[in-house]
Amino acid sequence: MRVSLLICLALMAQLGVAAQPACQVDNPQLQAMPDAVVTVQTRAGSQFEFNVRLANTPTTRAAGFQHVCAEEIARLPILFIFQRAAQPRFHMNNVVAPIDIAFIKSNGEIESVQAMQPYVMGARRKPLYFPAQPVTAALEANPGFFKANSIAVGDRMSWRLVPVASQQ
């Protein structure tokens, strides 16, 4: 029995089936993002809220979900706020899992929802993701988040900061 266990462990180690490290967040900007609440008003008339992190500075917007494990990406979406309407370009450098993104116009209307894929190591082509028209915000979330919550183009979003005392 003991020999069988040792052989099994040795095979697992050789095959790379060893214990996976815990989810690590090597992104101080992500950890520093304030919390916010997003309210969605669908065209069908329903309304609901969910929590997000708020990327509202150049540093936090640049960091996004880079150097973060897939579990952390799934945990809480990031809302990117821009100072003025623009057509920002999003990339997937240093991002380990797919992400869906909704681009939001200045009136809160969702302009588009796109599926972003991590880059393949060594790939020459690294696509950028951007809206067709100027927007003032973008929401990055786990793949399928928008579909699972029946959030679609034309729905409206608004947001508010969570008071610091509530974040503790």
Short mmCIF file of C-alpha atoms in Angstrom, two decimals:
data_model
loop_
_atom_site.label_atom_id
_atom_site.label_comp_id
_atom_site.label_asym_id
_atom_site.label_seq_id
_atom_site.Cartn_x
_atom_site.Cartn_y
_atom_site.Cartn_z
CA MET A 1 0.00 0.00 0.00
CA ARG A 2 2.74 2.44 0.97
CA VAL A 3 4.76 1.63 -2.14
CA SER A 4 1.68 2.18 -4.32
CA LEU A 5 1.10 5.59 -2.74
CA LEU A 6 4.72 6.60 -3.31
CA ILE A 7 4.58 5.48 -6.94
CA CYS A 8 1.32 7.39 -7.45
CA LEU A 9 2.80 10.57 -5.93
CA ALA A 10 5.94 10.24 -8.04
CA LEU A 11 3.86 9.88 -11.21
CA MET A 12 1.71 12.87 -10.30
CA ALA A 13 4.80 15.01 -9.74
CA GLN A 14 6.27 13.94 -13.09
CA LEU A 15 3.03 14.71 -14.88
CA GLY A 16 2.75 18.12 -13.25
CA VAL A 17 -0.33 17.21 -11.25
CA ALA A 18 1.17 18.53 -8.04
CA ALA A 19 -0.90 20.79 -5.84
CA GLN A 20 -1.78 24.05 -7.53
CA PRO A 21 -0.72 27.23 -5.72
CA ALA A 22 -3.43 29.34 -4.16
CA CYS A 23 -4.81 32.20 -6.21
CA GLN A 24 -2.29 35.04 -6.02
CA VAL A 25 -3.07 38.66 -6.80
CA ASP A 26 0.15 40.34 -7.93
CA ASN A 27 -1.56 43.61 -8.75
CA PRO A 28 -1.44 46.29 -6.01
CA GLN A 29 -3.50 48.67 -8.15
CA LEU A 30 -6.37 46.16 -8.26
CA GLN A 31 -6.28 45.79 -4.49
CA ALA A 32 -6.36 49.60 -4.11
CA MET A 33 -9.45 50.11 -6.28
CA PRO A 34 -12.46 51.45 -4.38
CA ASP A 35 -15.72 49.51 -4.32
CA ALA A 36 -18.76 50.71 -6.23
CA VAL A 37 -22.28 49.52 -6.94
CA VAL A 38 -23.59 49.31 -10.51
CA THR A 39 -27.32 49.54 -11.22
CA VAL A 40 -28.58 48.05 -14.48
CA GLN A 41 -31.88 49.11 -16.02
CA THR A 42 -32.77 46.68 -18.81
CA ARG A 43 -34.84 47.60 -21.83
CA ALA A 44 -37.35 44.98 -20.63
CA GLY A 45 -37.91 47.06 -17.49
CA SER A 46 -36.07 45.04 -14.84
CA GLN A 47 -33.50 46.63 -12.55
CA PHE A 48 -30.79 45.09 -10.39
CA GLU A 49 -27.49 45.94 -8.71
CA PHE A 50 -24.09 44.30 -8.27
CA ASN A 51 -20.74 45.21 -6.73
CA VAL A 52 -17.64 46.14 -8.73
CA ARG A 53 -14.16 47.54 -8.28
CA LEU A 54 -13.70 51.03 -9.67
CA ALA A 55 -10.74 51.83 -11.96
CA ASN A 56 -10.96 55.61 -12.03
CA THR A 57 -7.31 56.71 -12.22
CA PRO A 58 -4.76 56.27 -15.03
CA THR A 59 -2.82 53.78 -12.86
CA THR A 60 -5.80 51.60 -11.94
CA ARG A 61 -7.17 51.72 -15.50
CA ALA A 62 -3.78 50.59 -16.86
CA ALA A 63 -3.58 47.70 -14.37
CA GLY A 64 -7.03 46.16 -14.82
CA PHE A 65 -6.96 42.37 -14.41
CA GLN A 66 -3.24 41.99 -15.28
CA HIS A 67 -1.27 39.54 -13.12
CA VAL A 68 -4.43 38.14 -11.52
CA CYS A 69 -5.61 34.52 -11.37
CA ALA A 70 -8.84 33.40 -13.04
CA GLU A 71 -10.59 32.98 -9.67
CA GLU A 72 -10.04 36.65 -8.85
CA ILE A 73 -11.32 37.72 -12.28
CA ALA A 74 -14.50 35.73 -11.61
CA ARG A 75 -14.94 37.22 -8.14
CA LEU A 76 -15.65 40.89 -8.85
CA PRO A 77 -15.97 42.89 -12.11
CA ILE A 78 -14.01 46.10 -12.76
CA LEU A 79 -15.71 49.30 -13.91
CA PHE A 80 -13.34 51.60 -15.83
CA ILE A 81 -14.30 55.28 -15.74
CA PHE A 82 -12.82 57.73 -18.28
CA GLN A 83 -12.50 61.49 -17.76
CA ARG A 84 -14.12 62.25 -21.11
CA ALA A 85 -15.71 60.31 -23.96
CA ALA A 86 -13.11 58.31 -25.88
CA GLN A 87 -12.58 55.10 -27.81
CA PRO A 88 -10.23 53.32 -25.39
CA ARG A 89 -8.23 50.31 -26.55
CA PHE A 90 -8.17 47.27 -24.24
CA HIS A 91 -5.59 44.49 -24.50
CA MET A 92 -5.11 41.12 -22.83
CA ASN A 93 -1.38 41.31 -21.98
CA ASN A 94 -0.64 39.48 -18.71
CA VAL A 95 -4.28 38.36 -18.37
CA VAL A 96 -4.72 34.61 -17.81
CA ALA A 97 -8.43 34.09 -18.50
CA PRO A 98 -11.07 35.30 -20.95
CA ILE A 99 -13.01 38.44 -20.01
CA ASP A 100 -16.22 39.95 -21.36
CA ILE A 101 -16.34 43.72 -21.67
CA ALA A 102 -19.28 46.12 -22.04
CA PHE A 103 -18.60 49.60 -23.38
CA ILE A 104 -20.87 52.28 -21.88
CA LYS A 105 -21.79 55.61 -23.49
CA SER A 106 -22.05 58.90 -21.58
CA ASN A 107 -25.82 58.44 -21.15
CA GLY A 108 -25.22 55.04 -19.47
CA GLU A 109 -26.36 53.01 -22.47
CA ILE A 110 -24.37 49.88 -23.31
CA GLU A 111 -22.79 50.47 -26.73
CA SER A 112 -21.42 46.94 -27.21
CA VAL A 113 -20.41 43.76 -25.40
CA GLN A 114 -17.29 41.93 -26.57
CA ALA A 115 -15.50 38.71 -25.58
CA MET A 116 -11.77 39.24 -24.99
CA GLN A 117 -9.37 36.28 -25.17
CA PRO A 118 -5.95 35.92 -23.50
CA TYR A 119 -3.03 36.14 -25.88
CA VAL A 120 -1.30 32.94 -26.95
CA MET A 121 2.40 32.95 -26.02
CA GLY A 122 4.49 33.88 -29.04
CA ALA A 123 1.50 35.00 -31.11
CA ARG A 124 2.32 37.74 -33.59
CA ARG A 125 -1.20 39.10 -33.66
CA LYS A 126 -2.44 40.56 -30.39
CA PRO A 127 -5.91 42.00 -30.92
CA LEU A 128 -7.14 45.16 -29.27
CA TYR A 129 -10.74 45.55 -28.15
CA PHE A 130 -12.53 48.89 -28.48
CA PRO A 131 -15.97 50.43 -28.99
CA ALA A 132 -17.27 51.64 -32.34
CA GLN A 133 -18.07 55.05 -30.86
CA PRO A 134 -16.87 57.15 -27.90
CA VAL A 135 -17.72 55.87 -24.41
CA THR A 136 -17.15 57.10 -20.86
CA ALA A 137 -16.96 53.72 -19.12
CA ALA A 138 -16.28 50.03 -19.65
CA LEU A 139 -17.15 47.06 -17.46
CA GLU A 140 -14.90 43.97 -17.48
CA ALA A 141 -16.42 40.79 -16.09
CA ASN A 142 -16.11 37.03 -16.07
CA PRO A 143 -17.06 35.37 -19.40
CA GLY A 144 -20.81 34.90 -19.65
CA PHE A 145 -21.55 37.48 -16.92
CA PHE A 146 -23.61 39.74 -19.19
CA LYS A 147 -25.53 36.88 -20.79
CA ALA A 148 -26.19 35.19 -17.42
CA ASN A 149 -27.59 38.46 -16.05
CA SER A 150 -29.56 39.29 -19.23
CA ILE A 151 -27.51 42.47 -19.74
CA ALA A 152 -27.49 43.53 -23.38
CA VAL A 153 -26.68 46.34 -25.79
CA GLY A 154 -29.13 49.19 -25.20
CA ASP A 155 -29.55 48.53 -21.47
CA ARG A 156 -28.46 51.34 -19.15
CA MET A 157 -25.96 51.36 -16.30
CA SER A 158 -25.30 53.83 -13.52
CA TRP A 159 -22.94 53.56 -10.56
CA ARG A 160 -22.05 54.98 -7.20
CA LEU A 161 -19.12 54.64 -4.84
CA VAL A 162 -19.51 52.55 -1.71
CA PRO A 163 -18.65 54.68 1.35
CA VAL A 164 -15.24 53.75 2.78
CA ALA A 165 -16.73 52.72 6.15
CA SER A 166 -18.88 50.12 4.33
CA GLN A 167 -15.84 48.55 2.66
CA GLN A 168 -14.30 47.28 5.89
#
